[in-house]
Structure formats: structure tokens, C-alpha cells
Amino acid sequence: MIQKLRQKLGQWQSFKNNLKNRSRLLYGIVDFIETILIALGFALLIREYIVMVSLVPSGSMIPTFQIRDRLFVNRYIYRFSDPERGDIIVFKSTTDDKDYVKRCIGLPGETIEIKNGHVYINDQLLILAGVDIQRDRANFGPVKVPDKHYFVLGDNRANSRDSRYWGFVPHDHLMGKSLFTFWPVSQMRVLR
């Protein structure tokens, strides 16, 4: 396999050298197209396996994010580790074909209950530093998070469709962990 690849690359280089001797203009065009194709290939690999850009589609994460904020998302982290409580994750919806951005609250095996807007995990009040849950006064649960699933909530819980409505997020729906916002530039910051 590697030998055949080396042979093909050698043939391609030989073709380009012959082309260079015949026509500098044609050689320049072929070399330019080759460079674009290689760059496009690397960009697609990076987007698929390393980093992607995500758009915040709704106000469910206000005040952490505003509608239409753009985020860089670490695509590879959840291939080697599991989400931690408080991570802001991007995942494929279990009910439609949309990507969502929410905060990971409940981990596999934990019991989640919401009383008057306050989250309890295994009967212990959850307080996440720097997270403002807005005006939520809802009650929910208790529910136990299944193995290889996560309970997620929006920070703007009074206006968020999340695990309370459509259930748990399976591990294989996770797309990545939000790293930082980059747009709008005035809101650029690393996420905690």
C-alpha cells in the first residue's frame, strides 16, 4: 500500500516536472489547484476530528451566550474522556437533526431533581461558580441518568428546551466541548 502510494506520488512529481519544462503557465495552474486541494483536505480533516465552529441558535444559554454567538468546539476530547459537570457541550439532538449547546449537569448514574429552580444531584444542591440560572422556578424529577447518557440544561432555564423536555443525551451524540467564543469579537473569551 505504502509502496503504491510512493509510486503514484513519484509519477505525479514526474508529470509536474515535465509540465514545468513545457509550459510555466500550465504548471502554475496545476500547482495552484494541487495546493488548494491539499489545503481543503486538511481543513476538512481538522473540522471533522479536531476543531469545529458552532453557532448558538437560541437564547437558552443567556447570559453565558447570546443568540448567534460563535464558538470554537474541541471535537476530539470526548473520544478520550467523558464530559464533566459544568462543561458546555455541543451535541446532536435526539429528536431532530439540529446541533445544541447546553451545560452538562448530570453524569451517568446520578439522580437529578430540580426544586424551585435549584438543581440537586444525589440530594446535594448543585452550585456552579459563575453560572447565573436566570429566573427559573421549575420543579422536575427526580430522575436517574442512565449509563453513557448525560443530563443537560440551558443556563437560561426558564427559556430552555433541554433534558427536562426531551430526555438524556447519549454519549454518541456528543460533538465536542466548547472552548471559547470568537464572534462577535467584543464578546471573545475563553469558556470555563
JSON list of C-alpha atoms in Angstrom, two decimals:
[
{"chain": "A", "resi": 1, "resn": "MET", "atom": "CA", "xyz": [0.00, 0.00, 0.00]},
{"chain": "A", "resi": 2, "resn": "ILE", "atom": "CA", "xyz": [2.70, 2.49, 1.02]},
{"chain": "A", "resi": 3, "resn": "GLN", "atom": "CA", "xyz": [4.85, 1.36, -1.89]},
{"chain": "A", "resi": 4, "resn": "LYS", "atom": "CA", "xyz": [2.00, 2.01, -4.35]},
{"chain": "A", "resi": 5, "resn": "LEU", "atom": "CA", "xyz": [1.38, 5.43, -2.81]},
{"chain": "A", "resi": 6, "resn": "ARG", "atom": "CA", "xyz": [5.08, 6.33, -3.17]},
{"chain": "A", "resi": 7, "resn": "GLN", "atom": "CA", "xyz": [4.97, 5.14, -6.78]},
{"chain": "A", "resi": 8, "resn": "LYS", "atom": "CA", "xyz": [1.92, 7.31, -7.55]},
{"chain": "A", "resi": 9, "resn": "LEU", "atom": "CA", "xyz": [3.49, 10.35, -5.86]},
{"chain": "A", "resi": 10, "resn": "GLY", "atom": "CA", "xyz": [6.65, 9.79, -7.91]},
{"chain": "A", "resi": 11, "resn": "GLN", "atom": "CA", "xyz": [4.60, 9.63, -11.11]},
{"chain": "A", "resi": 12, "resn": "TRP", "atom": "CA", "xyz": [2.77, 12.83, -10.11]},
{"chain": "A", "resi": 13, "resn": "GLN", "atom": "CA", "xyz": [6.07, 14.65, -9.47]},
{"chain": "A", "resi": 14, "resn": "SER", "atom": "CA", "xyz": [7.44, 13.43, -12.78]},
{"chain": "A", "resi": 15, "resn": "PHE", "atom": "CA", "xyz": [4.29, 14.69, -14.54]},
{"chain": "A", "resi": 16, "resn": "LYS", "atom": "CA", "xyz": [4.63, 18.11, -12.87]},
{"chain": "A", "resi": 17, "resn": "ASN", "atom": "CA", "xyz": [8.35, 18.37, -13.79]},
{"chain": "A", "resi": 18, "resn": "ASN", "atom": "CA", "xyz": [7.57, 17.56, -17.43]},
{"chain": "A", "resi": 19, "resn": "LEU", "atom": "CA", "xyz": [4.74, 20.09, -17.38]},
{"chain": "A", "resi": 20, "resn": "LYS", "atom": "CA", "xyz": [7.06, 22.72, -15.89]},
{"chain": "A", "resi": 21, "resn": "ASN", "atom": "CA", "xyz": [9.53, 22.22, -18.76]},
{"chain": "A", "resi": 22, "resn": "ARG", "atom": "CA", "xyz": [6.75, 22.50, -21.39]},
{"chain": "A", "resi": 23, "resn": "SER", "atom": "CA", "xyz": [4.61, 25.36, -20.01]},
{"chain": "A", "resi": 24, "resn": "ARG", "atom": "CA", "xyz": [5.27, 27.50, -16.95]},
{"chain": "A", "resi": 25, "resn": "LEU", "atom": "CA", "xyz": [1.71, 28.85, -17.03]},
{"chain": "A", "resi": 26, "resn": "LEU", "atom": "CA", "xyz": [0.08, 25.41, -17.12]},
{"chain": "A", "resi": 27, "resn": "TYR", "atom": "CA", "xyz": [2.46, 24.21, -14.40]},
{"chain": "A", "resi": 28, "resn": "GLY", "atom": "CA", "xyz": [1.47, 27.20, -12.22]},
{"chain": "A", "resi": 29, "resn": "ILE", "atom": "CA", "xyz": [-2.24, 26.44, -12.66]},
{"chain": "A", "resi": 30, "resn": "VAL", "atom": "CA", "xyz": [-1.80, 22.74, -11.81]},
{"chain": "A", "resi": 31, "resn": "ASP", "atom": "CA", "xyz": [0.39, 23.58, -8.80]},
{"chain": "A", "resi": 32, "resn": "PHE", "atom": "CA", "xyz": [-2.17, 26.13, -7.57]},
{"chain": "A", "resi": 33, "resn": "ILE", "atom": "CA", "xyz": [-5.04, 23.60, -7.88]},
{"chain": "A", "resi": 34, "resn": "GLU", "atom": "CA", "xyz": [-2.94, 20.98, -6.07]},
{"chain": "A", "resi": 35, "resn": "THR", "atom": "CA", "xyz": [-2.26, 23.41, -3.21]},
{"chain": "A", "resi": 36, "resn": "ILE", "atom": "CA", "xyz": [-5.96, 24.30, -2.89]},
{"chain": "A", "resi": 37, "resn": "LEU", "atom": "CA", "xyz": [-7.00, 20.63, -2.84]},
{"chain": "A", "resi": 38, "resn": "ILE", "atom": "CA", "xyz": [-4.42, 19.76, -0.17]},
{"chain": "A", "resi": 39, "resn": "ALA", "atom": "CA", "xyz": [-5.47, 22.74, 1.97]},
{"chain": "A", "resi": 40, "resn": "LEU", "atom": "CA", "xyz": [-9.15, 21.82, 1.57]},
{"chain": "A", "resi": 41, "resn": "GLY", "atom": "CA", "xyz": [-8.39, 18.22, 2.58]},
{"chain": "A", "resi": 42, "resn": "PHE", "atom": "CA", "xyz": [-6.57, 19.36, 5.72]},
{"chain": "A", "resi": 43, "resn": "ALA", "atom": "CA", "xyz": [-9.37, 21.81, 6.57]},
{"chain": "A", "resi": 44, "resn": "LEU", "atom": "CA", "xyz": [-11.98, 19.04, 6.30]},
{"chain": "A", "resi": 45, "resn": "LEU", "atom": "CA", "xyz": [-9.90, 16.69, 8.46]},
{"chain": "A", "resi": 46, "resn": "ILE", "atom": "CA", "xyz": [-9.41, 19.39, 11.10]},
{"chain": "A", "resi": 47, "resn": "ARG", "atom": "CA", "xyz": [-13.13, 20.24, 11.12]},
{"chain": "A", "resi": 48, "resn": "GLU", "atom": "CA", "xyz": [-14.18, 16.60, 11.39]},
{"chain": "A", "resi": 49, "resn": "TYR", "atom": "CA", "xyz": [-11.71, 15.42, 14.02]},
{"chain": "A", "resi": 50, "resn": "ILE", "atom": "CA", "xyz": [-10.11, 18.36, 15.85]},
{"chain": "A", "resi": 51, "resn": "VAL", "atom": "CA", "xyz": [-11.99, 21.67, 15.96]},
{"chain": "A", "resi": 52, "resn": "MET", "atom": "CA", "xyz": [-15.30, 22.91, 14.60]},
{"chain": "A", "resi": 53, "resn": "VAL", "atom": "CA", "xyz": [-17.23, 26.15, 14.70]},
{"chain": "A", "resi": 54, "resn": "SER", "atom": "CA", "xyz": [-20.69, 26.14, 16.25]},
{"chain": "A", "resi": 55, "resn": "LEU", "atom": "CA", "xyz": [-23.43, 28.77, 16.23]},
{"chain": "A", "resi": 56, "resn": "VAL", "atom": "CA", "xyz": [-25.57, 29.41, 19.32]},
{"chain": "A", "resi": 57, "resn": "PRO", "atom": "CA", "xyz": [-29.06, 29.07, 17.79]},
{"chain": "A", "resi": 58, "resn": "SER", "atom": "CA", "xyz": [-31.27, 30.32, 20.63]},
{"chain": "A", "resi": 59, "resn": "GLY", "atom": "CA", "xyz": [-31.37, 32.28, 23.86]},
{"chain": "A", "resi": 60, "resn": "SER", "atom": "CA", "xyz": [-31.30, 29.16, 26.04]},
{"chain": "A", "resi": 61, "resn": "MET", "atom": "CA", "xyz": [-27.75, 29.89, 27.25]},
{"chain": "A", "resi": 62, "resn": "ILE", "atom": "CA", "xyz": [-28.21, 33.61, 28.08]},
{"chain": "A", "resi": 63, "resn": "PRO", "atom": "CA", "xyz": [-26.29, 35.21, 29.84]},
{"chain": "A", "resi": 64, "resn": "THR", "atom": "CA", "xyz": [-23.37, 32.86, 29.07]},
{"chain": "A", "resi": 65, "resn": "PHE", "atom": "CA", "xyz": [-24.00, 33.20, 25.31]},
{"chain": "A", "resi": 66, "resn": "GLN", "atom": "CA", "xyz": [-26.13, 35.48, 23.22]},
{"chain": "A", "resi": 67, "resn": "ILE", "atom": "CA", "xyz": [-28.09, 34.35, 20.17]},
{"chain": "A", "resi": 68, "resn": "ARG", "atom": "CA", "xyz": [-25.78, 33.90, 17.15]},
{"chain": "A", "resi": 69, "resn": "ASP", "atom": "CA", "xyz": [-22.55, 33.85, 19.17]},
{"chain": "A", "resi": 70, "resn": "ARG", "atom": "CA", "xyz": [-19.97, 31.64, 17.51]},
{"chain": "A", "resi": 71, "resn": "LEU", "atom": "CA", "xyz": [-17.84, 29.12, 19.38]},
{"chain": "A", "resi": 72, "resn": "PHE", "atom": "CA", "xyz": [-14.79, 27.01, 18.74]},
{"chain": "A", "resi": 73, "resn": "VAL", "atom": "CA", "xyz": [-15.53, 23.43, 19.80]},
{"chain": "A", "resi": 74, "resn": "ASN", "atom": "CA", "xyz": [-12.96, 20.76, 20.72]},
{"chain": "A", "resi": 75, "resn": "ARG", "atom": "CA", "xyz": [-14.08, 17.75, 18.63]},
{"chain": "A", "resi": 76, "resn": "TYR", "atom": "CA", "xyz": [-11.65, 15.13, 19.93]},
{"chain": "A", "resi": 77, "resn": "ILE", "atom": "CA", "xyz": [-11.88, 15.48, 23.73]},
{"chain": "A", "resi": 78, "resn": "TYR", "atom": "CA", "xyz": [-14.89, 13.21, 24.25]},
{"chain": "A", "resi": 79, "resn": "ARG", "atom": "CA", "xyz": [-13.28, 10.45, 22.20]},
{"chain": "A", "resi": 80, "resn": "PHE", "atom": "CA", "xyz": [-10.78, 10.04, 25.05]},
{"chain": "A", "resi": 81, "resn": "SER", "atom": "CA", "xyz": [-12.68, 11.27, 28.10]},
{"chain": "A", "resi": 82, "resn": "ASP", "atom": "CA", "xyz": [-16.19, 11.86, 29.37]},
{"chain": "A", "resi": 83, "resn": "PRO", "atom": "CA", "xyz": [-17.84, 15.25, 29.93]},
{"chain": "A", "resi": 84, "resn": "GLU", "atom": "CA", "xyz": [-17.50, 16.77, 33.37]},
{"chain": "A", "resi": 85, "resn": "ARG", "atom": "CA", "xyz": [-20.21, 18.58, 35.26]},
{"chain": "A", "resi": 86, "resn": "GLY", "atom": "CA", "xyz": [-20.29, 22.19, 34.12]},
{"chain": "A", "resi": 87, "resn": "ASP", "atom": "CA", "xyz": [-18.82, 21.56, 30.65]},
{"chain": "A", "resi": 88, "resn": "ILE", "atom": "CA", "xyz": [-20.58, 23.46, 27.89]},
{"chain": "A", "resi": 89, "resn": "ILE", "atom": "CA", "xyz": [-21.15, 20.78, 25.28]},
{"chain": "A", "resi": 90, "resn": "VAL", "atom": "CA", "xyz": [-22.32, 20.70, 21.69]},
{"chain": "A", "resi": 91, "resn": "PHE", "atom": "CA", "xyz": [-24.36, 17.67, 20.67]},
{"chain": "A", "resi": 92, "resn": "LYS", "atom": "CA", "xyz": [-26.73, 16.34, 18.04]},
{"chain": "A", "resi": 93, "resn": "SER", "atom": "CA", "xyz": [-30.33, 16.44, 19.16]},
{"chain": "A", "resi": 94, "resn": "THR", "atom": "CA", "xyz": [-32.07, 13.18, 19.94]},
{"chain": "A", "resi": 95, "resn": "THR", "atom": "CA", "xyz": [-35.36, 14.48, 18.46]},
{"chain": "A", "resi": 96, "resn": "ASP", "atom": "CA", "xyz": [-34.35, 16.39, 15.30]},
{"chain": "A", "resi": 97, "resn": "ASP", "atom": "CA", "xyz": [-31.27, 17.00, 13.16]},
{"chain": "A", "resi": 98, "resn": "LYS", "atom": "CA", "xyz": [-30.09, 20.14, 14.97]},
{"chain": "A", "resi": 99, "resn": "ASP", "atom": "CA", "xyz": [-26.94, 20.85, 16.98]},
{"chain": "A", "resi": 100, "resn": "TYR", "atom": "CA", "xyz": [-27.49, 22.17, 20.51]},
{"chain": "A", "resi": 101, "resn": "VAL", "atom": "CA", "xyz": [-25.29, 23.98, 23.01]},
{"chain": "A", "resi": 102, "resn": "LYS", "atom": "CA", "xyz": [-26.07, 23.25, 26.68]},
{"chain": "A", "resi": 103, "resn": "ARG", "atom": "CA", "xyz": [-24.35, 22.81, 30.03]},
{"chain": "A", "resi": 104, "resn": "CYS", "atom": "CA", "xyz": [-23.66, 19.27, 31.26]},
{"chain": "A", "resi": 105, "resn": "ILE", "atom": "CA", "xyz": [-25.32, 18.92, 34.67]},
{"chain": "A", "resi": 106, "resn": "GLY", "atom": "CA", "xyz": [-25.93, 15.23, 35.37]},
{"chain": "A", "resi": 107, "resn": "LEU", "atom": "CA", "xyz": [-23.50, 12.38, 34.83]},
{"chain": "A", "resi": 108, "resn": "PRO", "atom": "CA", "xyz": [-24.27, 8.67, 34.37]},
{"chain": "A", "resi": 109, "resn": "GLY", "atom": "CA", "xyz": [-25.72, 7.02, 37.48]},
{"chain": "A", "resi": 110, "resn": "GLU", "atom": "CA", "xyz": [-26.65, 10.26, 39.25]},
{"chain": "A", "resi": 111, "resn": "THR", "atom": "CA", "xyz": [-30.13, 11.20, 40.43]},
{"chain": "A", "resi": 112, "resn": "ILE", "atom": "CA", "xyz": [-31.24, 14.67, 39.33]},
{"chain": "A", "resi": 113, "resn": "GLU", "atom": "CA", "xyz": [-34.02, 16.69, 40.90]},
{"chain": "A", "resi": 114, "resn": "ILE", "atom": "CA", "xyz": [-34.97, 20.33, 40.43]},
{"chain": "A", "resi": 115, "resn": "LYS", "atom": "CA", "xyz": [-36.83, 22.05, 43.27]},
{"chain": "A", "resi": 116, "resn": "ASN", "atom": "CA", "xyz": [-37.98, 25.63, 42.79]},
{"chain": "A", "resi": 117, "resn": "GLY", "atom": "CA", "xyz": [-35.27, 26.13, 40.15]},
{"chain": "A", "resi": 118, "resn": "HIS", "atom": "CA", "xyz": [-32.43, 24.68, 42.23]},
{"chain": "A", "resi": 119, "resn": "VAL", "atom": "CA", "xyz": [-30.69, 21.55, 40.95]},
{"chain": "A", "resi": 120, "resn": "TYR", "atom": "CA", "xyz": [-29.98, 18.70, 43.34]},
{"chain": "A", "resi": 121, "resn": "ILE", "atom": "CA", "xyz": [-27.67, 15.87, 42.41]},
{"chain": "A", "resi": 122, "resn": "ASN", "atom": "CA", "xyz": [-27.97, 12.82, 44.66]},
{"chain": "A", "resi": 123, "resn": "ASP", "atom": "CA", "xyz": [-29.82, 15.10, 47.14]},
{"chain": "A", "resi": 124, "resn": "GLN", "atom": "CA", "xyz": [-26.94, 17.64, 47.19]},
{"chain": "A", "resi": 125, "resn": "LEU", "atom": "CA", "xyz": [-27.53, 21.23, 45.99]},
{"chain": "A", "resi": 126, "resn": "LEU", "atom": "CA", "xyz": [-25.53, 21.98, 42.84]},
{"chain": "A", "resi": 127, "resn": "ILE", "atom": "CA", "xyz": [-23.79, 25.35, 42.70]},
{"chain": "A", "resi": 128, "resn": "LEU", "atom": "CA", "xyz": [-21.67, 26.09, 39.64]},
{"chain": "A", "resi": 129, "resn": "ALA", "atom": "CA", "xyz": [-19.45, 29.15, 40.11]},
{"chain": "A", "resi": 130, "resn": "GLY", "atom": "CA", "xyz": [-20.20, 31.88, 37.59]},
{"chain": "A", "resi": 131, "resn": "VAL", "atom": "CA", "xyz": [-23.42, 30.30, 36.30]},
{"chain": "A", "resi": 132, "resn": "ASP", "atom": "CA", "xyz": [-26.46, 32.55, 36.50]},
{"chain": "A", "resi": 133, "resn": "ILE", "atom": "CA", "xyz": [-29.59, 30.40, 36.07]},
{"chain": "A", "resi": 134, "resn": "GLN", "atom": "CA", "xyz": [-31.84, 33.42, 35.46]},
{"chain": "A", "resi": 135, "resn": "ARG", "atom": "CA", "xyz": [-35.46, 33.27, 36.67]},
{"chain": "A", "resi": 136, "resn": "ASP", "atom": "CA", "xyz": [-36.20, 29.55, 36.79]},
{"chain": "A", "resi": 137, "resn": "ARG", "atom": "CA", "xyz": [-38.61, 28.35, 39.49]},
{"chain": "A", "resi": 138, "resn": "ALA", "atom": "CA", "xyz": [-39.43, 24.97, 37.95]},
{"chain": "A", "resi": 139, "resn": "ASN", "atom": "CA", "xyz": [-39.69, 21.59, 39.62]},
{"chain": "A", "resi": 140, "resn": "PHE", "atom": "CA", "xyz": [-38.56, 18.37, 37.94]},
{"chain": "A", "resi": 141, "resn": "GLY", "atom": "CA", "xyz": [-37.75, 14.79, 38.80]},
{"chain": "A", "resi": 142, "resn": "PRO", "atom": "CA", "xyz": [-36.21, 13.02, 40.46]},
{"chain": "A", "resi": 143, "resn": "VAL", "atom": "CA", "xyz": [-34.74, 11.04, 37.55]},
{"chain": "A", "resi": 144, "resn": "LYS", "atom": "CA", "xyz": [-31.72, 8.77, 37.33]},
{"chain": "A", "resi": 145, "resn": "VAL", "atom": "CA", "xyz": [-29.27, 9.37, 34.48]},
{"chain": "A", "resi": 146, "resn": "PRO", "atom": "CA", "xyz": [-28.72, 6.15, 32.50]},
{"chain": "A", "resi": 147, "resn": "ASP", "atom": "CA", "xyz": [-25.29, 4.70, 31.75]},
{"chain": "A", "resi": 148, "resn": "LYS", "atom": "CA", "xyz": [-23.47, 6.53, 28.90]},
{"chain": "A", "resi": 149, "resn": "HIS", "atom": "CA", "xyz": [-26.01, 9.39, 28.96]},
{"chain": "A", "resi": 150, "resn": "TYR", "atom": "CA", "xyz": [-25.96, 12.97, 30.29]},
{"chain": "A", "resi": 151, "resn": "PHE", "atom": "CA", "xyz": [-28.49, 15.41, 31.70]},
{"chain": "A", "resi": 152, "resn": "VAL", "atom": "CA", "xyz": [-28.08, 18.88, 30.16]},
{"chain": "A", "resi": 153, "resn": "LEU", "atom": "CA", "xyz": [-29.68, 22.24, 30.93]},
{"chain": "A", "resi": 154, "resn": "GLY", "atom": "CA", "xyz": [-29.55, 25.68, 29.39]},
{"chain": "A", "resi": 155, "resn": "ASP", "atom": "CA", "xyz": [-28.28, 28.47, 31.66]},
{"chain": "A", "resi": 156, "resn": "ASN", "atom": "CA", "xyz": [-31.43, 30.43, 30.82]},
{"chain": "A", "resi": 157, "resn": "ARG", "atom": "CA", "xyz": [-33.55, 27.64, 32.27]},
{"chain": "A", "resi": 158, "resn": "ALA", "atom": "CA", "xyz": [-36.86, 29.49, 32.18]},
{"chain": "A", "resi": 159, "resn": "ASN", "atom": "CA", "xyz": [-36.49, 29.67, 28.37]},
{"chain": "A", "resi": 160, "resn": "SER", "atom": "CA", "xyz": [-34.64, 26.47, 27.55]},
{"chain": "A", "resi": 161, "resn": "ARG", "atom": "CA", "xyz": [-35.70, 23.22, 25.95]},
{"chain": "A", "resi": 162, "resn": "ASP", "atom": "CA", "xyz": [-33.30, 20.69, 27.40]},
{"chain": "A", "resi": 163, "resn": "SER", "atom": "CA", "xyz": [-33.16, 17.30, 29.16]},
{"chain": "A", "resi": 164, "resn": "ARG", "atom": "CA", "xyz": [-36.29, 18.20, 31.13]},
{"chain": "A", "resi": 165, "resn": "TYR", "atom": "CA", "xyz": [-38.24, 18.11, 27.85]},
{"chain": "A", "resi": 166, "resn": "TRP", "atom": "CA", "xyz": [-36.54, 15.61, 25.54]},
{"chain": "A", "resi": 167, "resn": "GLY", "atom": "CA", "xyz": [-34.54, 13.41, 27.87]},
{"chain": "A", "resi": 168, "resn": "PHE", "atom": "CA", "xyz": [-30.92, 12.43, 28.25]},
{"chain": "A", "resi": 169, "resn": "VAL", "atom": "CA", "xyz": [-28.12, 12.97, 25.72]},
{"chain": "A", "resi": 170, "resn": "PRO", "atom": "CA", "xyz": [-26.38, 9.73, 24.68]},
{"chain": "A", "resi": 171, "resn": "HIS", "atom": "CA", "xyz": [-22.57, 9.80, 24.65]},
{"chain": "A", "resi": 172, "resn": "ASP", "atom": "CA", "xyz": [-22.52, 9.01, 20.93]},
{"chain": "A", "resi": 173, "resn": "HIS", "atom": "CA", "xyz": [-24.45, 12.25, 20.20]},
{"chain": "A", "resi": 174, "resn": "LEU", "atom": "CA", "xyz": [-21.70, 14.41, 21.75]},
{"chain": "A", "resi": 175, "resn": "MET", "atom": "CA", "xyz": [-19.89, 16.55, 19.19]},
{"chain": "A", "resi": 176, "resn": "GLY", "atom": "CA", "xyz": [-17.45, 18.33, 21.49]},
{"chain": "A", "resi": 177, "resn": "LYS", "atom": "CA", "xyz": [-16.69, 20.73, 24.31]},
{"chain": "A", "resi": 178, "resn": "SER", "atom": "CA", "xyz": [-16.95, 24.48, 23.78]},
{"chain": "A", "resi": 179, "resn": "LEU", "atom": "CA", "xyz": [-13.54, 26.14, 24.14]},
{"chain": "A", "resi": 180, "resn": "PHE", "atom": "CA", "xyz": [-14.12, 29.85, 23.53]},
{"chain": "A", "resi": 181, "resn": "THR", "atom": "CA", "xyz": [-16.33, 32.36, 21.78]},
{"chain": "A", "resi": 182, "resn": "PHE", "atom": "CA", "xyz": [-14.79, 34.25, 18.89]},
{"chain": "A", "resi": 183, "resn": "TRP", "atom": "CA", "xyz": [-17.73, 36.19, 17.45]},
{"chain": "A", "resi": 184, "resn": "PRO", "atom": "CA", "xyz": [-18.74, 38.86, 17.99]},
{"chain": "A", "resi": 185, "resn": "VAL", "atom": "CA", "xyz": [-15.18, 39.99, 18.66]},
{"chain": "A", "resi": 186, "resn": "SER", "atom": "CA", "xyz": [-16.30, 42.22, 21.55]},
{"chain": "A", "resi": 187, "resn": "GLN", "atom": "CA", "xyz": [-17.56, 39.08, 23.37]},
{"chain": "A", "resi": 188, "resn": "MET", "atom": "CA", "xyz": [-14.46, 36.95, 22.69]},
{"chain": "A", "resi": 189, "resn": "ARG", "atom": "CA", "xyz": [-13.48, 34.90, 25.75]},
{"chain": "A", "resi": 190, "resn": "VAL", "atom": "CA", "xyz": [-12.29, 31.52, 26.96]},
{"chain": "A", "resi": 191, "resn": "LEU", "atom": "CA", "xyz": [-15.11, 29.44, 28.48]},
{"chain": "A", "resi": 192, "resn": "ARG", "atom": "CA", "xyz": [-14.98, 27.93, 31.93]}
]
